[in-house]
Structures are given as structure tokens and as C-alpha cells.
PDB file of C-alpha atoms in Angstrom:
ATOM      1  CA  MET A  11      -0.139  -0.334  -0.113  1.00 31.00           C
ATOM      2  CA  ALA A  12       0.983   3.513  -1.029  1.00 35.00           C
ATOM      3  CA  ALA A  13       2.595   5.658   2.563  1.00 36.00           C
ATOM      4  CA  ASN A  14      -0.150   8.461   3.077  1.00 36.00           C
ATOM      5  CA  THR A  15       1.402  11.832   3.604  1.00 39.00           C
ATOM      6  CA  THR A  16       0.163  11.797   7.357  1.00 44.00           C
ATOM      7  CA  ARG A  17       2.967  11.643   9.690  1.00 41.00           C
ATOM      8  CA  GLU A  18       3.938  11.338  13.351  1.00 46.00           C
ATOM      9  CA  VAL A  19       6.599  12.000  15.631  1.00 42.00           C
ATOM     10  CA  THR A  20       7.844   9.442  17.747  1.00 41.00           C
ATOM     11  CA  MET A  21      10.912   9.742  19.752  1.00 38.00           C
ATOM     12  CA  GLY A  22      11.808  12.386  17.261  1.00 41.00           C
ATOM     13  CA  ASP A  23      11.499  10.691  13.751  1.00 44.00           C
ATOM     14  CA  PHE A  24       8.651  11.192  11.548  1.00 50.00           C
ATOM     15  CA  VAL A  25       7.070   7.830  10.773  1.00 52.00           C
ATOM     16  CA  ALA A  26       4.600   7.244   7.896  1.00 56.00           C
ATOM     17  CA  HIS A  27       1.438   6.440   8.211  1.00 64.00           C
ATOM     18  CA  THR A  28       0.359   3.993   6.054  1.00 75.00           C
ATOM     19  CA  GLU A  29      -3.276   3.377   4.578  1.00 81.00           C
ATOM     20  CA  GLN A  30      -3.742   0.384   6.802  1.00 79.00           C
ATOM     21  CA  TRP A  31      -2.804   2.475   9.621  1.00 71.00           C
ATOM     22  CA  HIS A  32      -5.161   4.820   8.768  1.00 72.00           C
ATOM     23  CA  HIS A  33      -7.905   2.005   8.369  1.00 79.00           C
ATOM     24  CA  GLU A  34      -6.986   0.872  12.037  1.00 81.00           C
ATOM     25  CA  GLN A  35      -7.010   3.760  13.827  1.00 80.00           C
ATOM     26  CA  ALA A  36     -10.557   4.576  12.536  1.00 83.00           C
ATOM     27  CA  GLU A  37     -11.996   1.262  13.589  1.00 86.00           C
ATOM     28  CA  ARG A  38     -10.607   1.750  16.887  1.00 85.00           C
ATOM     29  CA  GLN A  39     -12.564   5.005  17.111  1.00 89.00           C
ATOM     30  CA  ARG A  40     -15.704   2.544  17.312  1.00 91.00           C
ATOM     31  CA  ASP A  41     -14.423   0.394  19.952  1.00 91.00           C
ATOM     32  CA  PRO A  42     -17.122  -0.184  22.310  1.00 94.00           C
ATOM     33  CA  GLU A  43     -14.944   0.326  25.854  1.00 94.00           C
ATOM     34  CA  PHE A  44     -13.676   3.725  24.005  1.00 95.00           C
ATOM     35  CA  LEU A  45     -17.353   5.206  23.216  1.00 96.00           C
ATOM     36  CA  ALA A  46     -18.416   4.066  26.757  1.00 97.00           C
ATOM     37  CA  TRP A  47     -15.400   5.818  28.336  1.00 97.00           C
ATOM     38  CA  LEU A  48     -16.212   8.940  26.074  1.00 97.00           C
ATOM     39  CA  ALA A  49     -19.944   8.775  27.188  1.00 97.00           C
ATOM     40  CA  ALA A  50     -19.150   8.596  31.089  1.00 97.00           C
ATOM     41  CA  MET A  51     -17.014  12.186  30.594  1.00 97.00           C
ATOM     42  CA  ASP A  52     -19.026  14.591  32.441  1.00 97.00           C
ATOM     43  CA  ALA A  53     -19.884  12.296  34.943  1.00 97.00           C
ATOM     44  CA  GLU A  54     -16.177  11.553  35.402  1.00 97.00           C
ATOM     45  CA  LEU A  55     -15.021  15.116  35.238  1.00 97.00           C
ATOM     46  CA  ASP A  56     -18.155  15.646  37.669  1.00 97.00           C
ATOM     47  CA  ARG A  57     -16.921  13.444  40.168  1.00 97.00           C
ATOM     48  CA  LEU A  58     -12.856  14.699  39.706  1.00 97.00           C
ATOM     49  CA  VAL A  59     -14.330  18.385  41.124  1.00 97.00           C
ATOM     50  CA  ARG A  60     -16.303  17.488  43.601  1.00 96.00           C
ATOM     51  CA  GLU A  61     -14.926  14.102  45.376  1.00 96.00           C
ATOM     52  CA  ASP A  62     -11.292  14.083  44.227  1.00 96.00           C
ATOM     53  CA  ALA A  63      -9.977  17.462  43.590  1.00 97.00           C
ATOM     54  CA  PRO A  64     -12.572  19.895  45.228  1.00 97.00           C
ATOM     55  CA  GLU A  65      -9.814  22.819  44.566  1.00 96.00           C
ATOM     56  CA  LEU A  66     -11.004  23.125  40.998  1.00 96.00           C
ATOM     57  CA  GLY A  67     -14.221  24.136  42.043  1.00 93.00           C
ATOM     58  CA  LYS A  68     -12.975  27.000  43.460  1.00 95.00           C
ATOM     59  CA  LEU A  69     -10.921  28.574  40.426  1.00 96.00           C
ATOM     60  CA  ASP A  70     -13.179  30.740  38.239  1.00 94.00           C
ATOM     61  CA  SER A  71     -12.161  28.141  35.458  1.00 92.00           C
ATOM     62  CA  PRO A  72     -11.092  24.599  36.213  1.00 94.00           C
ATOM     63  CA  TRP A  73     -10.050  23.638  32.921  1.00 96.00           C
ATOM     64  CA  THR A  74      -7.153  25.984  32.706  1.00 95.00           C
ATOM     65  CA  ALA A  75      -3.240  25.938  33.290  1.00 95.00           C
ATOM     66  CA  GLU A  76      -4.647  26.960  36.772  1.00 96.00           C
ATOM     67  CA  GLY A  77      -6.731  23.491  36.806  1.00 97.00           C
ATOM     68  CA  LEU A  78      -3.814  21.588  35.634  1.00 97.00           C
ATOM     69  CA  GLN A  79      -1.638  22.504  38.449  1.00 96.00           C
ATOM     70  CA  VAL A  80      -4.227  21.642  40.983  1.00 97.00           C
ATOM     71  CA  ILE A  81      -4.704  18.490  39.385  1.00 98.00           C
ATOM     72  CA  ALA A  82      -1.005  17.590  39.504  1.00 96.00           C
ATOM     73  CA  GLN A  83      -0.756  19.109  42.414  1.00 96.00           C
ATOM     74  CA  THR A  84      -3.532  17.158  44.192  1.00 96.00           C
ATOM     75  CA  ALA A  85      -2.398  13.922  42.332  1.00 95.00           C
ATOM     76  CA  LEU A  86       0.914  14.106  44.063  1.00 94.00           C
ATOM     77  CA  ARG A  87      -0.586  14.264  47.506  1.00 94.00           C
ATOM     78  CA  GLN A  88      -3.232  11.646  47.383  1.00 93.00           C
ATOM     79  CA  LEU A  89      -1.215   9.021  45.149  1.00 90.00           C
ATOM     80  CA  PRO A  90       2.362   9.400  46.995  1.00 83.00           C
ATOM     81  CA  ASP A  91       3.537   5.778  46.564  1.00 81.00           C
ATOM     82  CA  PHE A  92       2.475   5.474  42.491  1.00 79.00           C
ATOM     83  CA  ALA A  93       6.275   4.448  41.802  1.00 74.00           C
ATOM     84  CA  ALA A  94       6.046   1.845  44.773  1.00 73.00           C
ATOM     85  CA  ALA A  95       3.226  -0.596  43.516  1.00 70.00           C
ATOM     86  CA  PRO A  96       0.536  -0.899  41.094  1.00 71.00           C
ATOM     87  CA  LEU A  97      -2.288   0.816  41.302  1.00 76.00           C
ATOM     88  CA  ALA A  98      -5.799  -1.124  41.677  1.00 78.00           C
ATOM     89  CA  GLY A  99      -9.240  -0.259  42.746  1.00 83.00           C
ATOM     90  CA  GLU A 100     -10.211   3.054  44.093  1.00 86.00           C
ATOM     91  CA  PRO A 101      -6.546   5.014  43.622  1.00 86.00           C
ATOM     92  CA  PHE A 102      -6.518   3.629  39.923  1.00 88.00           C
ATOM     93  CA  GLU A 103      -9.962   5.112  39.686  1.00 93.00           C
ATOM     94  CA  ARG A 104      -9.009   8.280  40.634  1.00 94.00           C
ATOM     95  CA  PHE A 105      -5.376   8.093  38.974  1.00 94.00           C
ATOM     96  CA  GLN A 106      -7.855   7.969  35.816  1.00 95.00           C
ATOM     97  CA  ARG A 107     -10.185  10.666  36.542  1.00 97.00           C
ATOM     98  CA  PHE A 108      -6.955  12.752  37.390  1.00 97.00           C
ATOM     99  CA  ALA A 109      -5.365  11.863  34.008  1.00 97.00           C
ATOM    100  CA  ARG A 110      -9.009  12.466  32.429  1.00 98.00           C
ATOM    101  CA  GLY A 111      -9.132  16.215  33.729  1.00 98.00           C
ATOM    102  CA  ILE A 112      -5.532  16.583  32.490  1.00 98.00           C
ATOM    103  CA  GLY A 113      -6.700  15.710  28.921  1.00 98.00           C
ATOM    104  CA  HIS A 114      -9.897  17.606  28.913  1.00 98.00           C
ATOM    105  CA  ILE A 115      -7.655  20.690  29.763  1.00 98.00           C
ATOM    106  CA  PHE A 116      -5.465  19.832  26.835  1.00 97.00           C
ATOM    107  CA  ARG A 117      -8.454  19.076  24.627  1.00 97.00           C
ATOM    108  CA  THR A 118     -10.722  22.303  25.763  1.00 96.00           C
ATOM    109  CA  CYS A 119      -7.642  24.880  25.573  1.00 96.00           C
ATOM    110  CA  CYS A 120      -6.396  23.372  22.143  1.00 96.00           C
ATOM    111  CA  ASP A 121      -9.536  22.689  20.347  1.00 94.00           C
ATOM    112  CA  GLY A 122      -8.367  18.990  20.333  1.00 95.00           C
ATOM    113  CA  GLN A 123     -10.614  15.701  20.466  1.00 95.00           C
ATOM    114  CA  TRP A 124     -10.193  12.531  21.982  1.00 97.00           C
ATOM    115  CA  LYS A 125      -9.023   9.365  20.402  1.00 95.00           C
ATOM    116  CA  TYR A 126      -8.193   5.984  21.037  1.00 94.00           C
ATOM    117  CA  ALA A 127      -5.001   5.164  19.991  1.00 89.00           C
ATOM    118  CA  VAL A 128      -1.818   2.964  20.793  1.00 84.00           C
ATOM    119  CA  THR A 129       0.890   4.581  22.285  1.00 76.00           C
ATOM    120  CA  VAL A 130       4.626   3.752  23.244  1.00 65.00           C
ATOM    121  CA  SER A 131       3.713   0.996  25.645  1.00 61.00           C
ATOM    122  CA  LEU A 132       6.411   0.484  29.001  1.00 57.00           C
ATOM    123  CA  PRO A 133       8.693  -2.307  28.582  1.00 59.00           C
ATOM    124  CA  GLY A 134       7.373  -5.441  28.870  1.00 64.00           C
ATOM    125  CA  GLU A 135       3.763  -4.561  28.381  1.00 66.00           C
ATOM    126  CA  ALA A 136       1.432  -5.276  25.185  1.00 71.00           C
ATOM    127  CA  ASP A 137       0.386  -2.277  23.260  1.00 76.00           C
ATOM    128  CA  ARG A 138      -2.728  -1.155  24.220  1.00 82.00           C
ATOM    129  CA  PRO A 139      -4.883   1.540  22.810  1.00 90.00           C
ATOM    130  CA  VAL A 140      -5.694   4.297  25.530  1.00 91.00           C
ATOM    131  CA  PRO A 141      -7.229   7.867  25.162  1.00 95.00           C
ATOM    132  CA  VAL A 142      -4.949  10.379  23.860  1.00 95.00           C
ATOM    133  CA  VAL A 143      -5.717  13.895  22.926  1.00 96.00           C
ATOM    134  CA  GLU A 144      -5.255  15.085  19.243  1.00 93.00           C
ATOM    135  CA  ILE A 145      -4.630  17.927  18.782  1.00 93.00           C
ATOM    136  CA  ALA A 146      -4.150  19.588  14.879  1.00 89.00           C
ATOM    137  CA  SER A 147      -1.320  21.972  15.702  1.00 91.00           C
ATOM    138  CA  SER A 148       0.664  19.192  17.126  1.00 89.00           C
ATOM    139  CA  PRO A 149       2.283  16.267  15.425  1.00 84.00           C
ATOM    140  CA  VAL A 150       1.989  13.972  18.328  1.00 84.00           C
ATOM    141  CA  TRP A 151      -0.897  12.657  20.356  1.00 88.00           C
ATOM    142  CA  PHE A 152      -0.848  14.078  24.264  1.00 93.00           C
ATOM    143  CA  ASP A 153      -1.493  10.977  26.476  1.00 93.00           C
ATOM    144  CA  PRO A 154      -2.702  12.184  29.594  1.00 95.00           C
ATOM    145  CA  GLN A 155      -2.063   8.751  31.734  1.00 93.00           C
ATOM    146  CA  THR A 156       1.683   8.689  31.172  1.00 90.00           C
ATOM    147  CA  MET A 157       1.775  12.614  31.234  1.00 94.00           C
ATOM    148  CA  LEU A 158       0.496  12.107  35.056  1.00 94.00           C
ATOM    149  CA  ALA A 159       2.566   8.819  35.511  1.00 91.00           C
ATOM    150  CA  TYR A 160       5.589  11.289  34.910  1.00 91.00           C
ATOM    151  CA  VAL A 161       4.320  13.708  37.379  1.00 94.00           C
ATOM    152  CA  LEU A 162       3.880  11.113  39.880  1.00 92.00           C
ATOM    153  CA  PHE A 163       7.719   9.437  39.456  1.00 90.00           C
ATOM    154  CA  ASP A 164       9.117  12.667  39.182  1.00 90.00           C
ATOM    155  CA  HIS A 165       7.477  14.107  42.017  1.00 90.00           C
ATOM    156  CA  THR A 166       6.625  17.509  40.142  1.00 90.00           C
ATOM    157  CA  ASP A 167       4.406  19.013  37.666  1.00 91.00           C
ATOM    158  CA  THR A 168       7.425  20.646  35.758  1.00 93.00           C
ATOM    159  CA  ILE A 169       7.064  18.218  32.726  1.00 90.00           C
ATOM    160  CA  LEU A 170       2.965  18.725  32.318  1.00 94.00           C
ATOM    161  CA  LEU A 171       3.061  22.314  32.691  1.00 95.00           C
ATOM    162  CA  ASP A 172       5.957  22.912  30.195  1.00 95.00           C
ATOM    163  CA  ALA A 173       3.886  20.283  27.538  1.00 95.00           C
ATOM    164  CA  PHE A 174       0.971  22.357  28.210  1.00 96.00           C
ATOM    165  CA  GLU A 175       2.802  25.844  27.923  1.00 96.00           C
ATOM    166  CA  HIS A 176       3.963  24.216  24.381  1.00 94.00           C
ATOM    167  CA  ALA A 177       1.068  23.148  23.085  1.00 95.00           C
ATOM    168  CA  THR A 178      -1.003  26.176  23.730  1.00 96.00           C
ATOM    169  CA  THR A 179       1.883  28.082  22.278  1.00 95.00           C
ATOM    170  CA  ASP A 180       1.977  25.864  18.835  1.00 94.00           C
ATOM    171  CA  HIS A 181      -2.019  26.267  18.805  1.00 95.00           C
ATOM    172  CA  ARG A 182      -2.091  30.129  19.283  1.00 96.00           C
ATOM    173  CA  GLU A 183       0.469  30.126  16.365  1.00 95.00           C
ATOM    174  CA  TRP A 184      -1.077  27.858  14.145  1.00 95.00           C
ATOM    175  CA  ILE A 185      -4.832  30.088  14.603  1.00 95.00           C
ATOM    176  CA  ALA A 186      -2.440  32.872  13.678  1.00 95.00           C
ATOM    177  CA  ALA A 187      -1.017  30.953  10.182  1.00 94.00           C
ATOM    178  CA  GLY A 188      -4.711  30.531   9.363  1.00 95.00           C
ATOM    179  CA  ARG A 189      -5.380  26.724  10.797  1.00 94.00           C
ATOM    180  CA  PRO A 190      -3.303  25.050   8.163  1.00 93.00           C
ATOM    181  CA  ALA A 191      -3.704  21.220   7.564  1.00 89.00           C
ATOM    182  CA  PRO A 192      -1.469  19.357   9.735  1.00 83.00           C
ATOM    183  CA  ALA A 193       0.865  18.361   6.779  1.00 82.00           C
ATOM    184  CA  GLU A 194       1.417  21.729   5.794  1.00 88.00           C
ATOM    185  CA  TRP A 195       1.670  23.151   9.112  1.00 86.00           C
ATOM    186  CA  LEU A 196       4.374  20.621   9.904  1.00 83.00           C
ATOM    187  CA  GLN A 197       6.159  22.254   6.883  1.00 85.00           C
ATOM    188  CA  LEU A 198       5.611  25.613   8.154  1.00 83.00           C
ATOM    189  CA  ARG A 199       7.326  24.980  11.058  1.00 79.00           C
TER     190      ARG A 199
END
């Protein structure tokens, strides 16, 4: 099959996406597990604000950089042993809600959309799809679960806030350039 012009950055390299890849990606978006996950969005974000991180509800707008910092700091307080043992039960569900909130902020602030995609797996783990945020101004997906894991492993929100700053800066520049198609935007950059 001929390679498509859509490309993705993986570890600093561009990887051409084939027609087969596009077909598999389109099929993945209809996965019942992902559709159920999307359907639960409002209820899970509400639970995040009411139960997990009530500080979000005190903000003028929880879905901003300030909200991102609140989520990260709250996760650090509530999940301090993340690196020591695998999460299960309620702590894992809370981790999922924190990640959902992170993704929602990226999606909201950068006109993104949720996708179900196979991302880079940890060594020894099988590839599996996870909810990620796709932003037209970026050649990479934003994986909120992985970003939250970095926050918890490193005990700092710096990498998360830096990623958000880069995403929002790129998004503003993309808008100023007239919202070009992703392939054209990569060439302009």
C-alpha cells in the first residue's frame, strides 16, 4: 500500500502512516470500550471536581493551566506511593479521573479531540489503546495517563506544565497562521 502523507513524531523521528494504519485507527474509534469511556466523560469530570480535587471547583475556570496545576498537585498528595506499587481499585480509578481531567484541559484549551490510540508501551507491556488527545497544531498525541505517570514518578508537575505551555503556544501560532492542515503546518514549522 502507498504511504499516506500524514506523519507522526515518534522519539524525534517522523513515521509515515500507511493506509492500513489509518484504517486501523478509524476502526479503533468505534471500539465499545472507548465509546463507553467517552459517554462517561461528564460524570467522571464532575466526580473529579466534587470528590477528587474540590479545589478545581473553587477556580474561576477549572479547565485552564491553573486547573492543570491543581490536578497535578492533588494527584501528588493523594497518590504518593505511585512508583512503589501498581495502582488498583479506587486509587487506580482516581488516577484515571486525574488523567481524564488533564486530557480535558489539553482538549479544551487547544481545540483538541479525544482519540483511542496505541501509544508507546512500557517495556514488557503489550501495546494497547488508550485515550489520547489529538490537537491539529501538534504532530504528536498527548497521552494524559503517561503525562500523569511522569508527574507521579518525578514528584513534580514541571514536565506537564511545560508540555501544556508548548501545546498552547503552538496552538496560538497555528491559529495565527490560519489553521493550516497538519501536513502543511509541519512544513511551515
